[in-house]
Amino acid sequence: MESISRGLEDVNIKWTRLTTIDGEKGILWYAGYRIEDIINAKAKAEEIQYLFLYGNLPNRSQLDDFEKKVQQGYKIPDYSIKAITALPRTSDAVALQMNAMATFAATEKFAWNKATDRDTAARIIGQMASVTAVAIRHAMGKEPRLLEPSSSLAESFLKAVFDRSPNEKEIEAMNDALILYLDHEVPASTTAGLVVVSTLSDMYSGIVGALAALKGPLHGGAEEAAAMQFQEIGDPSKVDSWFQENIKSGKKRLMGFGHRVYKTYDPRAKIFKRLAQELNLKGAPKTLYEIAERLEELGIKELGAKGIYPNTDFYSGIVYMGLGFPLQNNIYTALFALSRVTGWMAHFIEYVEEQHRLIRPRAVYVGPSERPFVPLDKR
Ligand code: SDX
């Protein structure tokens, strides 16, 4: 049979100047900058969003302009809010994001244009932030609240979701989460969105397609699945027996472990682990952190030889829980999407503007050879 690359493993579908990964060494570069250097430099998420859309880091006035464009997206129309609040409060938060972004696909007059694509993308970041805040508040039983301009997207977002002002450490953790999940080359969600925009469908529809793929437990959904595994274990004293019964037996996969590209520790996981430690977790998040630490030890001992290590989703859920986001309704995956929407749009723009080609693979036919059609009354 002609060869099929299952799961498109090791197939290149585009070139990119955005992100590249060394899976063997566990290195992640954003446009040539190592992720550790970006985080250690205390970069603002908006600087890295600008980098992805314009190809270089902004100076002060470029950053100010960009932040204003993002803030213009905060005020979303009532029909986009209703696309969320009309659904039950138990709805999946990523599906709520899909619903709301589809209202823009339905109403915005979008056309691909080098002169405006980046400004549109900046506004969409703001729209996505308010959509996500409304979706999370809906799940938490609260009335909609949109973002208001402040010193940063991270601060505005936390203020919109929670009824209290975030402290500096919380703003820093939210800011860094927005950077850490911003892009990762062409995972399933980016690829899904690229297929959509390769037909010259609009940017919003590309985002809806990407959200649909991210929702799954093997991709973005793993953040929530990993935290739920920690919650299922419940107590650090139960980790070893749980591990024996579920992972060593092969009955379950250790969520937040393993990666198609990284065959060593995901550099983002190391940073999320540090962020979790620095949040001075108390109560449930602290217990889950202690469970996660022990699970990490057992997981690496058992699975490390197969190149299966913690990935970005292993500790991120604990950081989100430490920030006050409840572990429910796929909210953690919705937070992943809030960050990744910039990476999706940067890849869409790079593809449509510079290397556009309709994505249309083939399938190897293994069905019956030609045969005469038998009418119904003769069957
Ligand atoms: C993200 O692609 C990206 O860049 C994604 C992402 C991003 O930023 O966009 O990095 C974000 O999605 C991270 C991954 C989150 N997913 C999970 O944590 C879910 C658990 N992980 C696995 O399901 C798995 O590791 C995948 C899906 C992530 C990758 O799997 P592959 O490359 O398709 O490998 P596979 O499923 O074929 O597994 C190969 C072997 C199998 O064993 P054998 O059948 O060969 O004996 O490894 C085993 C698997 O059983 N394995 C695991 C495991 N992951 C793989 N065994 C136990 N626990 C795991 N987590």
GROMACS .gro file of C-alpha atoms and ligand atoms in nm:
model
  439
    1MET     CA    1   0.000   0.000   0.000
    2GLU     CA    2   0.123   0.351  -0.074
    3SER     CA    3   0.263   0.508   0.243
    4ILE     CA    4   0.034   0.697   0.477
    5SER     CA    5   0.184   0.927   0.739
    6ARG     CA    6  -0.052   0.847   1.028
    7GLY     CA    7  -0.144   1.160   1.221
    8LEU     CA    8   0.070   1.348   0.965
    9GLU     CA    9   0.367   1.257   1.190
   10ASP     CA   10   0.685   1.434   1.065
   11VAL     CA   11   0.500   1.587   0.766
   12ASN     CA   12   0.585   1.955   0.700
   13ILE     CA   13   0.277   2.150   0.589
   14LYS     CA   14   0.428   2.502   0.580
   15TRP     CA   15   0.743   2.699   0.644
   16THR     CA   16   0.747   2.942   0.935
   17ARG     CA   17   0.952   3.219   1.092
   18LEU     CA   18   0.746   3.201   1.411
   19THR     CA   19   0.821   2.903   1.638
   20THR     CA   20   1.054   2.609   1.628
   21ILE     CA   21   1.116   2.324   1.870
   22ASP     CA   22   1.407   2.091   1.939
   23GLY     CA   23   1.213   1.792   2.075
   24GLU     CA   24   1.523   1.593   2.168
   25LYS     CA   25   1.689   1.875   2.364
   26GLY     CA   26   1.363   2.027   2.494
   27ILE     CA   27   1.418   2.374   2.351
   28LEU     CA   28   1.144   2.614   2.236
   29TRP     CA   29   1.224   2.928   2.036
   30TYR     CA   30   0.975   3.209   1.960
   31ALA     CA   31   1.112   3.381   1.649
   32GLY     CA   32   1.465   3.302   1.763
   33TYR     CA   33   1.416   3.394   2.130
   34ARG     CA   34   1.435   3.108   2.381
   35ILE     CA   35   1.118   3.081   2.590
   36GLU     CA   36   1.323   3.094   2.913
   37ASP     CA   37   1.490   3.421   2.807
   38ILE     CA   38   1.152   3.580   2.726
   39ILE     CA   39   1.003   3.482   3.062
   40ASN     CA   40   1.316   3.573   3.263
   41ALA     CA   41   1.321   3.915   3.092
   42LYS     CA   42   0.969   3.965   3.236
   43ALA     CA   43   0.835   4.043   2.888
   44LYS     CA   44   0.476   4.160   2.865
   45ALA     CA   45   0.247   3.920   2.674
   46GLU     CA   46   0.156   4.206   2.440
   47GLU     CA   47   0.522   4.239   2.336
   48ILE     CA   48   0.526   3.875   2.226
   49GLN     CA   49   0.186   3.904   2.056
   50TYR     CA   50   0.331   4.197   1.860
   51LEU     CA   51   0.644   3.991   1.779
   52PHE     CA   52   0.427   3.713   1.629
   53LEU     CA   53   0.215   3.949   1.421
   54TYR     CA   54   0.484   4.195   1.305
   55GLY     CA   55   0.803   3.983   1.316
   56ASN     CA   56   1.003   4.194   1.564
   57LEU     CA   57   0.978   4.315   1.924
   58PRO     CA   58   0.799   4.653   1.953
   59ASN     CA   59   0.950   4.976   2.081
   60ARG     CA   60   0.754   5.171   2.341
   61SER     CA   61   0.534   5.364   2.094
   62GLN     CA   62   0.465   5.057   1.878
   63LEU     CA   63   0.365   4.868   2.194
   64ASP     CA   64   0.134   5.152   2.307
   65ASP     CA   65  -0.037   5.156   1.965
   66PHE     CA   66  -0.072   4.779   1.962
   67GLU     CA   67  -0.223   4.770   2.311
   68LYS     CA   68  -0.483   5.027   2.203
   69LYS     CA   69  -0.579   4.804   1.905
   70VAL     CA   70  -0.616   4.504   2.137
   71GLN     CA   71  -0.827   4.711   2.380
   72GLN     CA   72  -1.058   4.813   2.094
   73GLY     CA   73  -1.166   4.449   2.082
   74TYR     CA   74  -1.275   4.439   2.448
   75LYS     CA   75  -1.622   4.580   2.373
   76ILE     CA   76  -1.800   4.284   2.208
   77PRO     CA   77  -2.161   4.312   2.079
   78ASP     CA   78  -2.461   4.189   2.279
   79TYR     CA   79  -2.531   3.908   2.029
   80SER     CA   80  -2.181   3.768   2.096
   81ILE     CA   81  -2.249   3.777   2.471
   82LYS     CA   82  -2.590   3.615   2.416
   83ALA     CA   83  -2.424   3.334   2.214
   84ILE     CA   84  -2.269   3.242   2.551
   85THR     CA   85  -2.534   3.333   2.809
   86ALA     CA   86  -2.818   3.169   2.610
   87LEU     CA   87  -2.658   2.830   2.679
   88PRO     CA   88  -2.666   2.639   3.011
   89ARG     CA   89  -2.407   2.735   3.273
   90THR     CA   90  -2.279   2.375   3.255
   91SER     CA   91  -2.171   2.424   2.891
   92ASP     CA   92  -1.814   2.350   2.783
   93ALA     CA   93  -1.620   2.680   2.793
   94VAL     CA   94  -1.432   2.609   2.468
   95ALA     CA   95  -1.758   2.538   2.287
   96LEU     CA   96  -1.887   2.870   2.425
   97GLN     CA   97  -1.580   3.040   2.277
   98MET     CA   98  -1.657   2.868   1.943
   99ASN     CA   99  -2.016   2.993   1.959
  100ALA     CA  100  -1.914   3.351   2.030
  101MET     CA  101  -1.636   3.358   1.768
  102ALA     CA  102  -1.886   3.220   1.515
  103THR     CA  103  -2.100   3.531   1.569
  104PHE     CA  104  -1.807   3.737   1.438
  105ALA     CA  105  -1.768   3.495   1.144
  106ALA     CA  106  -2.136   3.559   1.075
  107THR     CA  107  -2.132   3.937   1.106
  108GLU     CA  108  -1.781   4.085   1.044
  109LYS     CA  109  -1.706   4.178   0.683
  110PHE     CA  110  -1.360   4.013   0.672
  111ALA     CA  111  -1.135   3.990   0.364
  112TRP     CA  112  -0.770   3.881   0.366
  113ASN     CA  113  -0.561   4.194   0.314
  114LYS     CA  114  -0.192   4.250   0.397
  115ALA     CA  115  -0.273   4.606   0.496
  116THR     CA  116  -0.532   4.517   0.760
  117ASP     CA  117  -0.482   4.153   0.866
  118ARG     CA  118  -0.258   4.244   1.163
  119ASP     CA  119  -0.485   4.518   1.295
  120THR     CA  120  -0.777   4.276   1.272
  121ALA     CA  121  -0.575   4.016   1.460
  122ALA     CA  122  -0.494   4.264   1.737
  123ARG     CA  123  -0.864   4.345   1.777
  124ILE     CA  124  -0.950   3.973   1.779
  125ILE     CA  125  -0.711   3.921   2.074
  126GLY     CA  126  -0.921   4.173   2.266
  127GLN     CA  127  -1.249   4.016   2.150
  128MET     CA  128  -1.126   3.670   2.250
  129ALA     CA  129  -1.032   3.801   2.595
  130SER     CA  130  -1.381   3.940   2.661
  131VAL     CA  131  -1.544   3.628   2.511
  132THR     CA  132  -1.334   3.411   2.745
  133ALA     CA  133  -1.409   3.626   3.049
  134VAL     CA  134  -1.785   3.610   2.976
  135ALA     CA  135  -1.770   3.233   2.918
  136ILE     CA  136  -1.584   3.170   3.246
  137ARG     CA  137  -1.813   3.401   3.444
  138HIS     CA  138  -2.114   3.224   3.290
  139ALA     CA  139  -1.979   2.890   3.415
  140MET     CA  140  -1.919   3.047   3.758
  141GLY     CA  141  -2.282   3.167   3.774
  142LYS     CA  142  -2.187   3.533   3.732
  143GLU     CA  143  -2.322   3.807   3.506
  144PRO     CA  144  -2.119   3.900   3.194
  145ARG     CA  145  -1.837   4.152   3.239
  146LEU     CA  146  -1.611   4.274   2.957
  147LEU     CA  147  -1.247   4.377   2.992
  148GLU     CA  148  -1.161   4.740   3.063
  149PRO     CA  149  -0.823   4.890   2.963
  150SER     CA  150  -0.556   4.874   3.235
  151SER     CA  151  -0.177   4.834   3.256
  152SER     CA  152  -0.190   4.497   3.077
  153LEU     CA  153  -0.411   4.235   2.912
  154ALA     CA  154  -0.333   3.999   3.202
  155GLU     CA  155  -0.450   4.251   3.462
  156SER     CA  156  -0.760   4.350   3.262
  157PHE     CA  157  -0.853   3.986   3.215
  158LEU     CA  158  -0.818   3.890   3.583
  159LYS     CA  159  -1.017   4.200   3.686
  160ALA     CA  160  -1.294   4.112   3.437
  161VAL     CA  161  -1.325   3.752   3.559
  162PHE     CA  162  -1.287   3.798   3.934
  163ASP     CA  163  -1.459   4.044   4.167
  164ARG     CA  164  -1.131   4.145   4.330
  165SER     CA  165  -0.810   4.316   4.218
  166PRO     CA  166  -0.527   4.073   4.138
  167ASN     CA  167  -0.188   4.115   4.312
  168GLU     CA  168   0.140   4.158   4.123
  169LYS     CA  169   0.230   3.786   4.149
  170GLU     CA  170  -0.108   3.684   4.004
  171ILE     CA  171  -0.077   3.934   3.718
  172GLU     CA  172   0.274   3.801   3.644
  173ALA     CA  173   0.153   3.438   3.644
  174MET     CA  174  -0.139   3.523   3.410
  175ASN     CA  175   0.094   3.723   3.185
  176ASP     CA  176   0.344   3.438   3.166
  177ALA     CA  177   0.068   3.182   3.095
  178LEU     CA  178  -0.042   3.403   2.805
  179ILE     CA  179   0.317   3.383   2.672
  180LEU     CA  180   0.381   3.013   2.743
  181TYR     CA  181   0.073   2.897   2.550
  182LEU     CA  182   0.102   3.159   2.275
  183ASP     CA  183   0.230   2.928   2.001
  184HIS     CA  184   0.384   2.588   1.941
  185GLU     CA  185   0.446   2.548   1.566
  186VAL     CA  186   0.164   2.349   1.398
  187PRO     CA  187  -0.010   2.123   1.653
  188ALA     CA  188  -0.353   1.977   1.573
  189SER     CA  189  -0.543   2.300   1.648
  190THR     CA  190  -0.321   2.523   1.432
  191THR     CA  191  -0.332   2.267   1.152
  192ALA     CA  192  -0.713   2.251   1.172
  193GLY     CA  193  -0.730   2.628   1.145
  194LEU     CA  194  -0.484   2.631   0.853
  195VAL     CA  195  -0.704   2.386   0.663
  196VAL     CA  196  -0.997   2.626   0.713
  197VAL     CA  197  -0.817   2.943   0.602
  198SER     CA  198  -0.650   2.760   0.311
  199THR     CA  199  -0.995   2.774   0.146
  200LEU     CA  200  -0.976   3.156   0.199
  201SER     CA  201  -1.248   3.130   0.460
  202ASP     CA  202  -1.225   3.413   0.716
  203MET     CA  203  -0.994   3.450   1.019
  204TYR     CA  204  -1.281   3.395   1.266
  205SER     CA  205  -1.382   3.065   1.102
  206GLY     CA  206  -1.018   2.955   1.119
  207ILE     CA  207  -1.025   3.023   1.493
  208VAL     CA  208  -1.351   2.826   1.535
  209GLY     CA  209  -1.187   2.529   1.359
  210ALA     CA  210  -0.878   2.555   1.576
  211LEU     CA  211  -1.090   2.573   1.894
  212ALA     CA  212  -1.278   2.259   1.789
  213ALA     CA  213  -0.949   2.068   1.768
  214LEU     CA  214  -0.799   2.216   2.085
  215LYS     CA  215  -1.103   2.100   2.286
  216GLY     CA  216  -0.998   1.734   2.275
  217PRO     CA  217  -0.835   1.558   2.577
  218LEU     CA  218  -0.528   1.461   2.374
  219HIS     CA  219  -0.453   1.828   2.304
  220GLY     CA  220  -0.567   2.135   2.497
  221GLY     CA  221  -0.814   1.934   2.702
  222ALA     CA  222  -0.519   1.765   2.875
  223GLU     CA  223  -0.475   2.064   3.110
  224GLU     CA  224  -0.811   1.996   3.269
  225ALA     CA  225  -0.765   1.617   3.243
  226ALA     CA  226  -0.430   1.635   3.427
  227ALA     CA  227  -0.574   1.847   3.710
  228MET     CA  228  -0.873   1.611   3.732
  229GLN     CA  229  -0.636   1.317   3.768
  230PHE     CA  230  -0.468   1.497   4.062
  231GLN     CA  231  -0.814   1.568   4.210
  232GLU     CA  232  -0.918   1.201   4.161
  233ILE     CA  233  -0.610   1.092   4.362
  234GLY     CA  234  -0.711   1.341   4.630
  235ASP     CA  235  -0.420   1.298   4.871
  236PRO     CA  236  -0.038   1.280   4.833
  237SER     CA  237  -0.039   0.954   5.037
  238LYS     CA  238  -0.251   0.787   4.766
  239VAL     CA  239  -0.032   0.873   4.464
  240ASP     CA  240   0.180   0.558   4.463
  241SER     CA  241  -0.113   0.316   4.481
  242TRP     CA  242  -0.307   0.514   4.218
  243PHE     CA  243  -0.004   0.509   3.990
  244GLN     CA  244   0.039   0.134   4.027
  245GLU     CA  245  -0.328   0.069   3.960
  246ASN     CA  246  -0.378   0.306   3.668
  247ILE     CA  247  -0.055   0.392   3.489
  248LYS     CA  248   0.180   0.101   3.556
  249SER     CA  249  -0.106  -0.133   3.461
  250GLY     CA  250  -0.147   0.056   3.132
  251LYS     CA  251  -0.514   0.115   3.219
  252LYS     CA  252  -0.487   0.493   3.188
  253ARG     CA  253  -0.256   0.750   3.032
  254LEU     CA  254  -0.084   0.997   3.261
  255MET     CA  255  -0.240   1.323   3.141
  256GLY     CA  256   0.003   1.612   3.103
  257PHE     CA  257   0.275   1.361   3.012
  258GLY     CA  258   0.405   1.274   2.667
  259HIS     CA  259   0.431   1.473   2.347
  260ARG     CA  260   0.448   1.412   1.974
  261VAL     CA  261   0.759   1.631   1.944
  262TYR     CA  262   0.923   1.661   2.289
  263LYS     CA  263   1.095   1.340   2.393
  264THR     CA  264   1.226   1.510   2.706
  265TYR     CA  265   1.099   1.762   2.961
  266ASP     CA  266   0.882   2.031   2.792
  267PRO     CA  267   1.057   2.361   2.878
  268ARG     CA  268   0.717   2.524   2.939
  269ALA     CA  269   0.634   2.265   3.206
  270LYS     CA  270   0.944   2.369   3.403
  271ILE     CA  271   0.830   2.733   3.399
  272PHE     CA  272   0.470   2.649   3.493
  273LYS     CA  273   0.606   2.441   3.783
  274ARG     CA  274   0.804   2.743   3.907
  275LEU     CA  275   0.500   2.972   3.866
  276ALA     CA  276   0.294   2.726   4.074
  277GLN     CA  277   0.559   2.732   4.349
  278GLU     CA  278   0.573   3.114   4.348
  279LEU     CA  279   0.196   3.154   4.386
  280ASN     CA  280   0.222   3.039   4.753
  281LEU     CA  281  -0.061   2.795   4.692
  282LYS     CA  282  -0.297   2.716   4.978
  283GLY     CA  283  -0.575   2.458   5.026
  284ALA     CA  284  -0.675   2.244   4.724
  285PRO     CA  285  -0.419   2.387   4.477
  286LYS     CA  286  -0.140   2.319   4.730
  287THR     CA  287  -0.254   1.960   4.777
  288LEU     CA  288  -0.278   1.908   4.401
  289TYR     CA  289   0.072   2.051   4.362
  290GLU     CA  290   0.212   1.800   4.612
  291ILE     CA  291   0.028   1.518   4.429
  292ALA     CA  292   0.165   1.641   4.095
  293GLU     CA  293   0.523   1.653   4.224
  294ARG     CA  294   0.508   1.289   4.337
  295LEU     CA  295   0.333   1.184   4.013
  296GLU     CA  296   0.606   1.358   3.812
  297GLU     CA  297   0.870   1.156   3.995
  298LEU     CA  298   0.689   0.824   3.938
  299GLY     CA  299   0.596   0.916   3.579
  300ILE     CA  300   0.951   0.998   3.474
  301LYS     CA  301   1.084   0.683   3.642
  302GLU     CA  302   0.825   0.466   3.461
  303LEU     CA  303   0.789   0.645   3.126
  304GLY     CA  304   1.106   0.852   3.082
  305ALA     CA  305   1.290   0.571   2.903
  306LYS     CA  306   1.017   0.588   2.633
  307GLY     CA  307   1.070   0.964   2.596
  308ILE     CA  308   0.752   1.042   2.787
  309TYR     CA  309   0.798   1.341   3.018
  310PRO     CA  310   0.583   1.620   3.162
  311ASN     CA  311   0.442   1.852   2.894
  312THR     CA  312   0.309   2.204   2.931
  313ASP     CA  313  -0.028   2.081   3.055
  314PHE     CA  314   0.105   1.902   3.364
  315TYR     CA  315   0.142   2.202   3.598
  316SER     CA  316  -0.054   2.473   3.414
  317GLY     CA  317  -0.388   2.364   3.560
  318ILE     CA  318  -0.249   2.409   3.911
  319VAL     CA  319  -0.137   2.763   3.825
  320TYR     CA  320  -0.485   2.842   3.692
  321MET     CA  321  -0.643   2.691   4.005
  322GLY     CA  322  -0.405   2.898   4.217
  323LEU     CA  323  -0.528   3.209   4.033
  324GLY     CA  324  -0.886   3.119   4.129
  325PHE     CA  325  -1.014   2.961   3.805
  326PRO     CA  326  -1.241   2.668   3.897
  327LEU     CA  327  -1.162   2.319   3.767
  328GLN     CA  328  -1.477   2.273   3.559
  329ASN     CA  329  -1.637   2.319   3.215
  330ASN     CA  330  -1.301   2.289   3.033
  331ILE     CA  331  -1.216   2.641   3.158
  332TYR     CA  332  -0.843   2.565   3.159
  333THR     CA  333  -0.854   2.475   2.790
  334ALA     CA  334  -1.042   2.800   2.725
  335LEU     CA  335  -0.751   2.982   2.894
  336PHE     CA  336  -0.509   2.791   2.670
  337ALA     CA  337  -0.711   2.914   2.370
  338LEU     CA  338  -0.706   3.276   2.491
  339SER     CA  339  -0.327   3.261   2.469
  340ARG     CA  340  -0.300   3.047   2.155
  341VAL     CA  341  -0.534   3.261   1.943
  342THR     CA  342  -0.234   3.485   1.865
  343GLY     CA  343  -0.022   3.192   1.743
  344TRP     CA  344  -0.311   3.063   1.532
  345MET     CA  345  -0.362   3.400   1.364
  346ALA     CA  346   0.011   3.453   1.308
  347HIS     CA  347   0.034   3.116   1.128
  348PHE     CA  348  -0.286   3.192   0.929
  349ILE     CA  349  -0.145   3.527   0.814
  350GLU     CA  350   0.197   3.376   0.729
  351TYR     CA  351   0.025   3.102   0.527
  352VAL     CA  352  -0.241   3.300   0.340
  353GLU     CA  353  -0.021   3.601   0.267
  354GLU     CA  354   0.305   3.431   0.169
  355GLN     CA  355   0.262   3.064   0.085
  356HIS     CA  356  -0.105   3.013   0.017
  357ARG     CA  357  -0.220   2.678  -0.128
  358LEU     CA  358  -0.552   2.500  -0.073
  359ILE     CA  359  -0.484   2.211   0.168
  360ARG     CA  360  -0.622   1.897   0.002
  361PRO     CA  361  -0.443   1.568   0.084
  362ARG     CA  362  -0.530   1.229  -0.075
  363ALA     CA  363  -0.643   0.894   0.069
  364VAL     CA  364  -0.513   0.551  -0.034
  365TYR     CA  365  -0.813   0.357  -0.170
  366VAL     CA  366  -0.852   0.005  -0.030
  367GLY     CA  367  -1.223  -0.047  -0.111
  368PRO     CA  368  -1.392  -0.283  -0.363
  369SER     CA  369  -1.283  -0.267  -0.727
  370GLU     CA  370  -1.541  -0.163  -0.991
  371ARG     CA  371  -1.866  -0.363  -0.984
  372PRO     CA  372  -2.217  -0.337  -1.153
  373PHE     CA  373  -2.490  -0.157  -0.952
  374VAL     CA  374  -2.776  -0.401  -0.855
  375PRO     CA  375  -3.123  -0.235  -0.839
  376LEU     CA  376  -3.307  -0.257  -0.505
  377ASP     CA  377  -3.574  -0.511  -0.613
  378LYS     CA  378  -3.296  -0.745  -0.728
  379ARG     CA  379  -3.105  -0.737  -0.394
  380SDX     C1  380  -0.046   1.964   2.401
  380SDX     O1  381   0.150   1.926   1.960
  380SDX     C2  382   0.166   2.022   2.044
  380SDX     O2  383   0.256   2.098   2.034
  380SDX     C3  384   0.059   2.028   2.150
  380SDX     C4  385   0.089   2.124   2.264
  380SDX     C5  386   0.081   2.267   2.219
  380SDX     O3  387   0.142   2.353   2.282
  380SDX     O4  388  -0.001   2.290   2.124
  380SDX     O5  389   0.219   2.100   2.316
  380SDX     C6  390  -0.012   2.107   2.377
  380SDX     O6  391  -0.142   1.918   2.345
  380SDX     C7  392   0.043   1.880   2.489
  380SDX     C8  393   0.000   1.731   2.493
  380SDX     C9  394  -0.118   1.719   2.590
  380SDX     N1  395  -0.176   1.584   2.586
  380SDX    C10  396  -0.164   1.501   2.692
  380SDX     O7  397  -0.098   1.528   2.792
  380SDX    C11  398  -0.244   1.373   2.678
  380SDX    C12  399  -0.156   1.254   2.722
  380SDX     N2  400  -0.050   1.243   2.622
  380SDX    C13  401  -0.066   1.144   2.521
  380SDX     O8  402  -0.194   1.104   2.485
  380SDX    C14  403   0.037   1.149   2.410
  380SDX     O9  404   0.161   1.161   2.470
  380SDX    C15  405   0.021   1.253   2.301
  380SDX    C16  406  -0.113   1.247   2.239
  380SDX    C17  407   0.044   1.389   2.357
  380SDX    C18  408   0.127   1.225   2.194
  380SDX    O10  409   0.107   1.099   2.155
  380SDX     P1  410   0.165   1.034   2.019
  380SDX    O11  411   0.286   1.106   1.973
  380SDX    O12  412   0.052   1.017   1.923
  380SDX    O13  413   0.214   0.896   2.077
  380SDX     P2  414   0.123   0.770   2.098
  380SDX    O14  415  -0.013   0.809   2.147
  380SDX    O15  416   0.131   0.689   1.972
  380SDX    O16  417   0.198   0.695   2.218
  380SDX    C19  418   0.324   0.629   2.192
  380SDX    C20  419   0.344   0.534   2.309
  380SDX    C21  420   0.221   0.446   2.335
  380SDX    O17  421   0.267   0.326   2.394
  380SDX     P3  422   0.267   0.190   2.306
  380SDX    O18  423   0.120   0.170   2.264
  380SDX    O19  424   0.358   0.220   2.188
  380SDX    O20  425   0.319   0.086   2.403
  380SDX    O21  426   0.361   0.607   2.430
  380SDX    C22  427   0.254   0.578   2.522
  380SDX    C23  428   0.142   0.520   2.439
  380SDX    O22  429   0.062   0.436   2.517
  380SDX     N3  430   0.214   0.705   2.582
  380SDX    C24  431   0.177   0.718   2.710
  380SDX    C25  432   0.149   0.854   2.725
  380SDX     N4  433   0.170   0.918   2.609
  380SDX    C26  434   0.209   0.825   2.521
  380SDX     N5  435   0.163   0.628   2.810
  380SDX    C27  436   0.120   0.677   2.928
  380SDX     N6  437   0.093   0.807   2.953
  380SDX    C28  438   0.106   0.898   2.854
  380SDX     N7  439   0.077   1.026   2.876
   0.00000   0.00000   0.00000
